Coordinates of C-alpha atoms and ligand atoms in Angstrom, one line a residue:
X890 CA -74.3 2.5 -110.7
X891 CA -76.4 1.2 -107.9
X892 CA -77.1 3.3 -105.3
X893 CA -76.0 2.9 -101.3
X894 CA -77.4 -0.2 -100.3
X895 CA -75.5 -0.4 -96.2
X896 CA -78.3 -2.4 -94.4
X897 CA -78.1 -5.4 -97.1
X898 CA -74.2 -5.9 -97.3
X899 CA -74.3 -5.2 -93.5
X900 CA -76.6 -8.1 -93.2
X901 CA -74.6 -10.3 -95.7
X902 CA -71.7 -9.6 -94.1
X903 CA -73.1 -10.4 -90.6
X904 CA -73.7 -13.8 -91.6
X905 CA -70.1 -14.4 -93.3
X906 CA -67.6 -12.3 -90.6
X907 CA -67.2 -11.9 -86.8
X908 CA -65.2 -10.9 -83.8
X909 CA -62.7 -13.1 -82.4
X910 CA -62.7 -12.0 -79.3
X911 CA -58.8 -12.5 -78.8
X912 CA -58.9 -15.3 -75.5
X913 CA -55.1 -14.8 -75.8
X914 CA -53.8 -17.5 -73.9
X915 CA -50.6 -14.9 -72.7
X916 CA -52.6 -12.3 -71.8
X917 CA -50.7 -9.7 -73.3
X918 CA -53.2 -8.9 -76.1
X919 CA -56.5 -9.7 -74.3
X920 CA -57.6 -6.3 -74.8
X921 CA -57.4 -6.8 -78.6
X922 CA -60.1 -8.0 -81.3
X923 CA -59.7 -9.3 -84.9
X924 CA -61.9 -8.5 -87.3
X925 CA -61.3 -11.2 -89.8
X926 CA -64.1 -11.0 -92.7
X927 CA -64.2 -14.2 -95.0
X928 CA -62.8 -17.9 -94.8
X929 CA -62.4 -18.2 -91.4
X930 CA -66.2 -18.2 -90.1
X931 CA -66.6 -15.3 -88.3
X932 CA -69.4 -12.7 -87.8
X933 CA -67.8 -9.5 -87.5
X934 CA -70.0 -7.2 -90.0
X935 CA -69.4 -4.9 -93.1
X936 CA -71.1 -2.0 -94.3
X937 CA -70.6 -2.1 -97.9
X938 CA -71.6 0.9 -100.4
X939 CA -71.9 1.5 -103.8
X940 CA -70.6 -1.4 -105.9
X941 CA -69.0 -3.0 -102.7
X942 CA -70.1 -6.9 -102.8
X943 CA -68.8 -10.0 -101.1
X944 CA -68.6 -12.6 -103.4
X945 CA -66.7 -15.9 -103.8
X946 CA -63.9 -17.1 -106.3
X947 CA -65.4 -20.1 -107.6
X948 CA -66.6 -21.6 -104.3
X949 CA -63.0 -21.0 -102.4
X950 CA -62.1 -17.7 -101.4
X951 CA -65.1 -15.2 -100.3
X952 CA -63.7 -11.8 -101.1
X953 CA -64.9 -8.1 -101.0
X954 CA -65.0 -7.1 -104.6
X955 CA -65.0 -3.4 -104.4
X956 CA -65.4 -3.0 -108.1
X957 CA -66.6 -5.6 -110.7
X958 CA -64.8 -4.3 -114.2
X959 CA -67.4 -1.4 -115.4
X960 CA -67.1 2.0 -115.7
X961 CA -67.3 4.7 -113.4
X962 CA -67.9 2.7 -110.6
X963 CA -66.8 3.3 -106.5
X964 CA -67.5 1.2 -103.4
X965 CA -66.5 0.9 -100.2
X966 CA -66.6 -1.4 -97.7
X967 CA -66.2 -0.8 -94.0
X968 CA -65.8 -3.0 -90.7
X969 CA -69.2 -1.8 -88.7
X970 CA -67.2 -2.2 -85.7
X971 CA -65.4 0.9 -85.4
X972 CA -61.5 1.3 -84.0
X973 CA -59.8 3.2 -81.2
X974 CA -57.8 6.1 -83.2
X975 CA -55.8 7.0 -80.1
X976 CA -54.5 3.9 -79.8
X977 CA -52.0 1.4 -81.9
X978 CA -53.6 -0.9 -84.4
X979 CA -52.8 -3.3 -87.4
X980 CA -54.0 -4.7 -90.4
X981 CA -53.4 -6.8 -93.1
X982 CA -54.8 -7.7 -96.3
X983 CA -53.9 -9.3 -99.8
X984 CA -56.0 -7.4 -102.9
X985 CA -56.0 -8.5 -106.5
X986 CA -57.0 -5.8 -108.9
X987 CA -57.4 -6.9 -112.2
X988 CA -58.9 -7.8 -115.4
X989 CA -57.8 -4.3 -117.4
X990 CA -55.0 -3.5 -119.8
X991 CA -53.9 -2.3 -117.5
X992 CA -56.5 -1.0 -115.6
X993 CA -57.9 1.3 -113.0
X994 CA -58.3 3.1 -110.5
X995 CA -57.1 1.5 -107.7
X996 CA -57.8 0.8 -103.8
X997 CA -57.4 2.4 -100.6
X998 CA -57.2 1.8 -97.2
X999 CA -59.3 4.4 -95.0
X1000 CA -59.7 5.0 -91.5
X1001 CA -62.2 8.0 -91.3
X1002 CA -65.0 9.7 -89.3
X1003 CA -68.0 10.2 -91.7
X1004 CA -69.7 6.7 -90.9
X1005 CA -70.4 3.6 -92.3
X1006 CA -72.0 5.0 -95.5
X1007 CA -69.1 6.9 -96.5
X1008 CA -68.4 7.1 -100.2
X1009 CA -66.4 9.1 -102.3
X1010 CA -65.9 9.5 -105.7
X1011 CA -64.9 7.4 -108.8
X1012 CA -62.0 7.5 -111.1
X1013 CA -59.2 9.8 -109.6
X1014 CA -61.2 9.9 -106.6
X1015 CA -60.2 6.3 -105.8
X1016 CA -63.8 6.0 -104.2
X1017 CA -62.7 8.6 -101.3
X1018 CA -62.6 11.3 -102.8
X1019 CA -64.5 14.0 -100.8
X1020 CA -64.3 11.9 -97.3
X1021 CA -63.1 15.0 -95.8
X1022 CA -62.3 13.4 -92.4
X1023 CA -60.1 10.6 -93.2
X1024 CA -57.0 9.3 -93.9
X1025 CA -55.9 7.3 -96.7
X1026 CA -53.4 4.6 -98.2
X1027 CA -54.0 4.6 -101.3
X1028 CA -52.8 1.8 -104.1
X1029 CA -53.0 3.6 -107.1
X1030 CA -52.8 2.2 -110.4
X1031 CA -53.3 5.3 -112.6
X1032 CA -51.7 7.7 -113.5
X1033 CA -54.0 11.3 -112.9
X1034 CA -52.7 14.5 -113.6
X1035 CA -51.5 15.0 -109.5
X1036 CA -49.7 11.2 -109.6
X1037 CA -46.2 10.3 -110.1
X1038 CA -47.2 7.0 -112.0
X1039 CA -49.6 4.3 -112.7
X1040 CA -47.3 2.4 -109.8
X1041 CA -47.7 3.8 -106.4
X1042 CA -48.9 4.6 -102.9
X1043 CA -49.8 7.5 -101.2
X1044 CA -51.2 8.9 -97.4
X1045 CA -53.5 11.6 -98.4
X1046 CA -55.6 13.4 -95.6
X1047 CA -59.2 15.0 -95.9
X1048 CA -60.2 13.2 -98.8
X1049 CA -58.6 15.1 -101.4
X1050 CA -56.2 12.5 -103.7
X1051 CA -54.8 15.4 -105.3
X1052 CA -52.6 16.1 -102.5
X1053 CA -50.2 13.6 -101.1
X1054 CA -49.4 14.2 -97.6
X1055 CA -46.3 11.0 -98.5
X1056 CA -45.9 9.3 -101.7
X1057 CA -43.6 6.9 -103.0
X1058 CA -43.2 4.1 -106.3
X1059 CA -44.5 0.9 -105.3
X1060 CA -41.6 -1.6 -105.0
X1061 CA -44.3 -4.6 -106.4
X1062 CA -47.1 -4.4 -109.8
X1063 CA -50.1 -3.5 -107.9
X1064 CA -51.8 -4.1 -110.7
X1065 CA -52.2 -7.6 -112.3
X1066 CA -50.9 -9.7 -109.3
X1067 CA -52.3 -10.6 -106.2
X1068 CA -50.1 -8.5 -103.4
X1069 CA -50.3 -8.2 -99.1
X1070 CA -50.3 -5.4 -97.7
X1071 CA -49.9 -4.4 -94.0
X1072 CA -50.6 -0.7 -92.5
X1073 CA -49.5 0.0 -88.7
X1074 CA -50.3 3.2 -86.7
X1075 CA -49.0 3.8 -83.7
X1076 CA -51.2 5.5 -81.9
X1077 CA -48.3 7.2 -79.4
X1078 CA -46.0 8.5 -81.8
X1079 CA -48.8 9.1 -84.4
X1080 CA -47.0 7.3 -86.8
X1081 CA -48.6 5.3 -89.9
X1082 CA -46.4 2.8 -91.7
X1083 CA -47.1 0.6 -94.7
X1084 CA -45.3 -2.4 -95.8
X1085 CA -45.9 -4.6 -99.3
X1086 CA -45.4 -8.0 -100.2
X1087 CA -45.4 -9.8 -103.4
X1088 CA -47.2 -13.1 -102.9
X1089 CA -44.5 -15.1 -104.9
X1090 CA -42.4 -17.7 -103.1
X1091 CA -39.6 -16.0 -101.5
X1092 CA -41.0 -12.6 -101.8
X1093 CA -40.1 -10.4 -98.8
X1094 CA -42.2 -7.8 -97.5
X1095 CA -40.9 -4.0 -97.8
X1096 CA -41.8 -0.9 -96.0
X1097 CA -43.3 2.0 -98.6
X1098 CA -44.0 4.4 -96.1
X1099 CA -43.5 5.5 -93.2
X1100 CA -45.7 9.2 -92.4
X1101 CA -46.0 11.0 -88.8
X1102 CA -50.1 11.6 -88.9
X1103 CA -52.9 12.0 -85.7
X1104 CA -55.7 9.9 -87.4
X1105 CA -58.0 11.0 -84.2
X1106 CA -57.1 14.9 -85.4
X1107 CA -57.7 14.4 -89.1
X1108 CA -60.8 12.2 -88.7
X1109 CA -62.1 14.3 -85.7
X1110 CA -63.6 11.4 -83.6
X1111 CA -61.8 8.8 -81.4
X1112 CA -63.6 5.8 -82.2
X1113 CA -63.4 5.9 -86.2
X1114 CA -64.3 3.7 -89.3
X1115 CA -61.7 1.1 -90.8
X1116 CA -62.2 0.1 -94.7
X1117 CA -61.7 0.4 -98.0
X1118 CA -62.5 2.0 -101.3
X1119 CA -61.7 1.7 -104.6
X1120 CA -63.0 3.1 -108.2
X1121 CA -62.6 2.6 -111.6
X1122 CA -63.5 5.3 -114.5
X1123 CA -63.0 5.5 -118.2
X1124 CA -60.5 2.9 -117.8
X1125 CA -61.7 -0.5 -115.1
X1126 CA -60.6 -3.4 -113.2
X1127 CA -62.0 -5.3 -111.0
X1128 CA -60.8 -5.2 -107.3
X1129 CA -60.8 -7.3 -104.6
X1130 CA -59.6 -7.5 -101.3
X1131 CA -59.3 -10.3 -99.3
X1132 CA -57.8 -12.1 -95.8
X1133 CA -58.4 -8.5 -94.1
X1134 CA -57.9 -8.6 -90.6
X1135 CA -57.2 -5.9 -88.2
X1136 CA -55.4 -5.9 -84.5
X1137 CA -56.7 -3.1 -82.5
X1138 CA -57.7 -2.4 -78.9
X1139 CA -61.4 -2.3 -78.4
X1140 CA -62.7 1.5 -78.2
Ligands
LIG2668 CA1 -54.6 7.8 -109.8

Protein backbone atom coordinates (compact mmCIF):
# COMPACT_ATOMS: atom_id res chain seq x y z
CA UNK A 1 0.00 0.00 0.00
CA UNK A 2 1.45 3.33 -0.61
CA UNK A 3 1.98 5.39 2.09
CA UNK A 4 0.22 9.18 2.75
CA UNK A 5 1.20 11.13 -0.04
CA UNK A 6 -1.39 14.70 0.94
CA UNK A 7 1.00 17.47 -0.62
CA UNK A 8 0.96 15.63 -4.22
CA UNK A 9 -2.91 14.82 -4.63
CA UNK A 10 -3.31 18.26 -2.90
CA UNK A 11 -1.36 19.68 -5.77
CA UNK A 12 -3.17 17.54 -8.46
CA UNK A 13 -6.21 18.43 -7.21
CA UNK A 14 -5.37 22.17 -7.08
CA UNK A 15 -4.99 22.14 -10.72
CA UNK A 16 -8.25 20.08 -11.58
CA UNK A 17 -10.95 21.68 -8.69
CA UNK A 18 -11.89 25.17 -7.37
CA UNK A 19 -14.25 27.40 -5.46
CA UNK A 20 -17.15 28.92 -7.11
CA UNK A 21 -17.57 31.53 -5.26
CA UNK A 22 -21.46 31.53 -5.50
CA UNK A 23 -22.14 35.34 -7.32
CA UNK A 24 -25.76 34.35 -6.73
CA UNK A 25 -27.59 36.57 -8.83
CA UNK A 26 -30.68 36.55 -5.86
CA UNK A 27 -28.61 37.02 -3.16
CA UNK A 28 -30.10 34.60 -0.98
CA UNK A 29 -27.11 32.22 -1.09
CA UNK A 30 -24.24 34.70 -1.52
CA UNK A 31 -22.80 33.52 1.66
CA UNK A 32 -22.38 29.98 0.13
CA UNK A 33 -19.48 28.19 -1.81
CA UNK A 34 -19.35 25.05 -4.05
CA UNK A 35 -16.80 22.95 -3.92
CA UNK A 36 -17.25 21.12 -7.17
CA UNK A 37 -14.02 18.83 -7.89
CA UNK A 38 -13.81 17.46 -11.54
CA UNK A 39 -15.56 18.30 -14.98
CA UNK A 40 -16.51 21.51 -14.46
CA UNK A 41 -12.97 23.44 -14.23
CA UNK A 42 -12.56 24.46 -10.94
CA UNK A 43 -9.64 24.78 -8.49
CA UNK A 44 -11.02 23.97 -5.28
CA UNK A 45 -8.27 21.42 -3.78
CA UNK A 46 -8.19 17.77 -2.34
CA UNK A 47 -6.15 16.21 0.08
CA UNK A 48 -6.01 12.68 -0.98
CA UNK A 49 -4.46 9.77 1.25
CA UNK A 50 -3.54 6.36 0.98
CA UNK A 51 -4.71 4.93 -2.31
CA UNK A 52 -6.93 8.13 -3.03
CA UNK A 53 -6.19 9.18 -6.81
CA UNK A 54 -7.99 11.36 -9.27
CA UNK A 55 -8.08 9.78 -12.40
CA UNK A 56 -10.15 9.91 -15.59
CA UNK A 57 -12.62 7.29 -17.32
CA UNK A 58 -11.13 7.10 -20.62
CA UNK A 59 -10.62 10.84 -21.20
CA UNK A 60 -14.38 11.84 -20.02
CA UNK A 61 -15.20 11.81 -16.51
CA UNK A 62 -12.21 12.79 -13.98
CA UNK A 63 -13.20 10.87 -10.88
CA UNK A 64 -11.71 10.31 -7.26
CA UNK A 65 -10.95 6.59 -7.31
CA UNK A 66 -10.71 5.88 -3.69
CA UNK A 67 -9.68 2.30 -4.28
CA UNK A 68 -8.29 0.74 -7.51
CA UNK A 69 -9.42 -3.24 -7.03
CA UNK A 70 -6.40 -4.71 -4.72
CA UNK A 71 -6.39 -5.86 -1.50
CA UNK A 72 -6.34 -4.33 1.74
CA UNK A 73 -6.34 -1.06 0.48
CA UNK A 74 -8.03 2.51 2.16
CA UNK A 75 -8.03 6.12 0.90
CA UNK A 76 -9.49 9.05 1.50
CA UNK A 77 -9.94 12.05 0.00
CA UNK A 78 -10.83 15.32 1.57
CA UNK A 79 -11.95 18.92 0.28
CA UNK A 80 -8.82 21.15 1.85
CA UNK A 81 -11.31 23.78 2.27
CA UNK A 82 -12.81 22.93 5.45
CA UNK A 83 -16.89 23.49 6.33
CA UNK A 84 -18.83 25.45 9.04
CA UNK A 85 -20.20 22.48 11.36
CA UNK A 86 -22.62 24.79 13.10
CA UNK A 87 -24.22 25.65 10.21
CA UNK A 88 -26.53 23.88 7.42
CA UNK A 89 -24.81 22.31 4.43
CA UNK A 90 -25.32 19.99 1.39
CA UNK A 91 -23.76 17.64 -0.81
CA UNK A 92 -24.12 15.52 -3.51
CA UNK A 93 -22.32 12.96 -5.28
CA UNK A 94 -22.78 9.89 -7.70
CA UNK A 95 -20.06 6.75 -6.78
CA UNK A 96 -19.60 3.59 -8.74
CA UNK A 97 -18.09 0.85 -6.82
CA UNK A 98 -17.19 -1.98 -8.77
CA UNK A 99 -15.35 -4.53 -10.56
CA UNK A 100 -15.81 -7.47 -7.66
CA UNK A 101 -18.15 -10.52 -7.36
CA UNK A 102 -19.50 -8.79 -5.60
CA UNK A 103 -17.11 -6.82 -3.98
CA UNK A 104 -15.90 -4.72 -1.12
CA UNK A 105 -15.81 -2.76 1.31
CA UNK A 106 -17.55 0.12 0.48
CA UNK A 107 -17.54 4.13 0.86
CA UNK A 108 -18.26 6.68 3.28
CA UNK A 109 -18.98 10.12 3.58
CA UNK A 110 -17.13 11.90 6.54
CA UNK A 111 -17.16 15.13 8.05
CA UNK A 112 -14.50 14.95 10.90
CA UNK A 113 -11.88 17.00 12.94
CA UNK A 114 -8.51 15.10 12.63
CA UNK A 115 -7.32 17.00 9.42
CA UNK A 116 -6.67 16.52 6.00
CA UNK A 117 -4.47 13.48 6.46
CA UNK A 118 -6.98 11.50 8.22
CA UNK A 119 -7.12 7.85 7.40
CA UNK A 120 -8.57 4.98 8.92
CA UNK A 121 -8.52 1.53 8.42
CA UNK A 122 -9.17 -1.07 5.65
CA UNK A 123 -11.66 -3.73 5.22
CA UNK A 124 -14.46 -3.37 7.99
CA UNK A 125 -12.93 -0.19 8.77
CA UNK A 126 -14.36 1.29 5.51
CA UNK A 127 -11.11 3.50 5.50
CA UNK A 128 -12.44 5.44 8.82
CA UNK A 129 -12.08 3.29 11.08
CA UNK A 130 -10.31 4.85 14.05
CA UNK A 131 -11.19 8.71 13.00
CA UNK A 132 -12.36 9.12 16.38
CA UNK A 133 -13.72 12.57 15.79
CA UNK A 134 -16.01 12.19 13.02
CA UNK A 135 -19.13 11.28 11.68
CA UNK A 136 -19.90 9.02 9.01
CA UNK A 137 -22.33 7.81 6.19
CA UNK A 138 -21.34 4.90 5.27
CA UNK A 139 -22.26 2.78 1.88
CA UNK A 140 -21.43 -0.53 2.87
CA UNK A 141 -21.25 -3.33 0.62
CA UNK A 142 -20.21 -6.08 3.03
CA UNK A 143 -21.43 -7.81 5.20
CA UNK A 144 -18.95 -7.83 8.75
CA UNK A 145 -19.90 -9.47 11.65
CA UNK A 146 -21.61 -5.98 13.33
CA UNK A 147 -23.67 -5.40 9.67
CA UNK A 148 -27.11 -6.20 8.77
CA UNK A 149 -26.17 -7.07 5.10
CA UNK A 150 -23.92 -6.55 2.22
CA UNK A 151 -26.75 -3.71 1.28
CA UNK A 152 -26.75 -0.77 3.51
CA UNK A 153 -26.11 2.55 5.06
CA UNK A 154 -25.20 3.59 8.32
CA UNK A 155 -24.34 7.05 10.59
CA UNK A 156 -21.67 5.80 12.88
CA UNK A 157 -19.82 8.40 15.25
CA UNK A 158 -16.20 8.36 16.56
CA UNK A 159 -14.87 6.23 13.97
CA UNK A 160 -15.92 2.95 15.17
CA UNK A 161 -18.13 1.04 12.21
CA UNK A 162 -18.97 -1.46 14.60
CA UNK A 163 -21.53 0.68 16.16
CA UNK A 164 -24.36 2.17 14.15
CA UNK A 165 -25.56 5.27 15.76
CA UNK A 166 -28.79 4.70 12.51
CA UNK A 167 -28.80 1.96 10.04
CA UNK A 168 -31.13 0.95 7.47
CA UNK A 169 -31.16 -1.55 3.91
CA UNK A 170 -30.37 0.41 1.10
CA UNK A 171 -33.44 0.82 -1.18
CA UNK A 172 -30.81 0.78 -4.46
CA UNK A 173 -27.59 -2.05 -5.31
CA UNK A 174 -24.86 0.07 -4.10
CA UNK A 175 -22.77 -2.20 -5.48
CA UNK A 176 -22.38 -2.82 -9.27
CA UNK A 177 -24.29 0.40 -10.44
CA UNK A 178 -23.54 3.80 -10.59
CA UNK A 179 -25.94 5.59 -7.66
CA UNK A 180 -26.35 9.59 -6.35
CA UNK A 181 -26.34 10.22 -3.24
CA UNK A 182 -27.23 13.47 -1.25
CA UNK A 183 -26.48 14.04 2.60
CA UNK A 184 -28.08 17.36 4.39
CA UNK A 185 -27.34 18.56 7.90
CA UNK A 186 -29.06 21.00 9.36
CA UNK A 187 -27.04 22.73 11.40
CA UNK A 188 -30.04 24.18 13.76
CA UNK A 189 -31.88 21.12 14.55
CA UNK A 190 -28.65 19.07 14.27
CA UNK A 191 -30.23 16.89 11.97
CA UNK A 192 -28.36 14.73 9.21
CA UNK A 193 -30.37 13.21 6.35
CA UNK A 194 -29.43 11.05 3.49
CA UNK A 195 -31.28 10.45 0.33
CA UNK A 196 -30.34 7.80 -2.69
CA UNK A 197 -30.98 7.72 -6.16
CA UNK A 198 -30.69 5.07 -8.73
CA UNK A 199 -29.28 6.73 -11.93
CA UNK A 200 -31.74 4.82 -14.27
CA UNK A 201 -34.31 6.88 -16.23
CA UNK A 202 -37.16 7.53 -14.03
CA UNK A 203 -35.49 6.54 -10.83
CA UNK A 204 -36.60 8.74 -7.89
CA UNK A 205 -34.54 9.65 -5.19
CA UNK A 206 -35.47 8.22 -1.57
CA UNK A 207 -34.62 9.28 1.87
CA UNK A 208 -32.45 6.32 3.91
CA UNK A 209 -31.96 8.22 6.88
CA UNK A 210 -32.81 10.58 8.74
CA UNK A 211 -30.41 10.80 12.40
CA UNK A 212 -30.54 13.86 15.05
CA UNK A 213 -26.50 14.33 15.48
CA UNK A 214 -24.13 17.73 16.58
CA UNK A 215 -21.30 17.16 14.04
CA UNK A 216 -19.47 20.28 15.84
CA UNK A 217 -19.87 18.00 19.26
CA UNK A 218 -18.70 14.77 17.79
CA UNK A 219 -15.91 16.21 15.64
CA UNK A 220 -14.96 18.75 18.40
CA UNK A 221 -14.04 21.68 16.10
CA UNK A 222 -16.33 24.13 14.24
CA UNK A 223 -14.75 24.46 11.11
CA UNK A 224 -14.25 20.63 10.12
CA UNK A 225 -13.13 18.32 7.13
CA UNK A 226 -15.59 17.13 4.42
CA UNK A 227 -14.66 13.73 2.33
CA UNK A 228 -14.60 10.50 1.80
CA UNK A 229 -13.16 7.08 2.44
CA UNK A 230 -13.46 3.81 1.34
CA UNK A 231 -11.47 0.32 1.65
CA UNK A 232 -11.46 -2.94 0.32
CA UNK A 233 -9.90 -6.22 2.11
CA UNK A 234 -9.75 -9.88 1.39
CA UNK A 235 -12.51 -9.25 -0.94
CA UNK A 236 -12.04 -5.56 -3.55
CA UNK A 237 -13.61 -3.22 -5.80
CA UNK A 238 -12.71 -0.47 -7.06
CA UNK A 239 -14.50 2.81 -5.96
CA UNK A 240 -15.05 5.93 -7.28
CA UNK A 241 -16.83 8.93 -6.61
CA UNK A 242 -17.68 11.54 -8.75
CA UNK A 243 -19.77 15.04 -9.55
CA UNK A 244 -19.16 15.88 -5.60
CA UNK A 245 -20.25 19.15 -4.72
CA UNK A 246 -21.07 20.57 -1.55
CA UNK A 247 -23.39 23.79 -0.43
CA UNK A 248 -22.19 25.24 2.75
CA UNK A 249 -21.71 28.65 4.33
CA UNK A 250 -18.16 29.71 4.37
CA UNK A 251 -16.57 29.26 8.01
CA1 LIG B 1 -19.09 -3.86 6.19
Amino acid sequence: MRSSRPARGGLLAAALLSILAAANAGGAHAADHMIKPIDAGYTEALALNGTAAVTSDRGRHRRIELTNGSFKQSGSAWSTSPVDLNGSFETSFRAHLHHGRPGADGIAFLAQGAGPRALGGWGGGLGYRGIRRSVAVEFDTYQNTPDPSSNHLAVVLGGNPDRHAAIAESSIPLFGKPFQARVRYDGGAHRLTVFVRALTAGSAEQLVLDQGVDLAARTGVTSGWVGFTASTGDVTARQDVYDWTVHAPLP
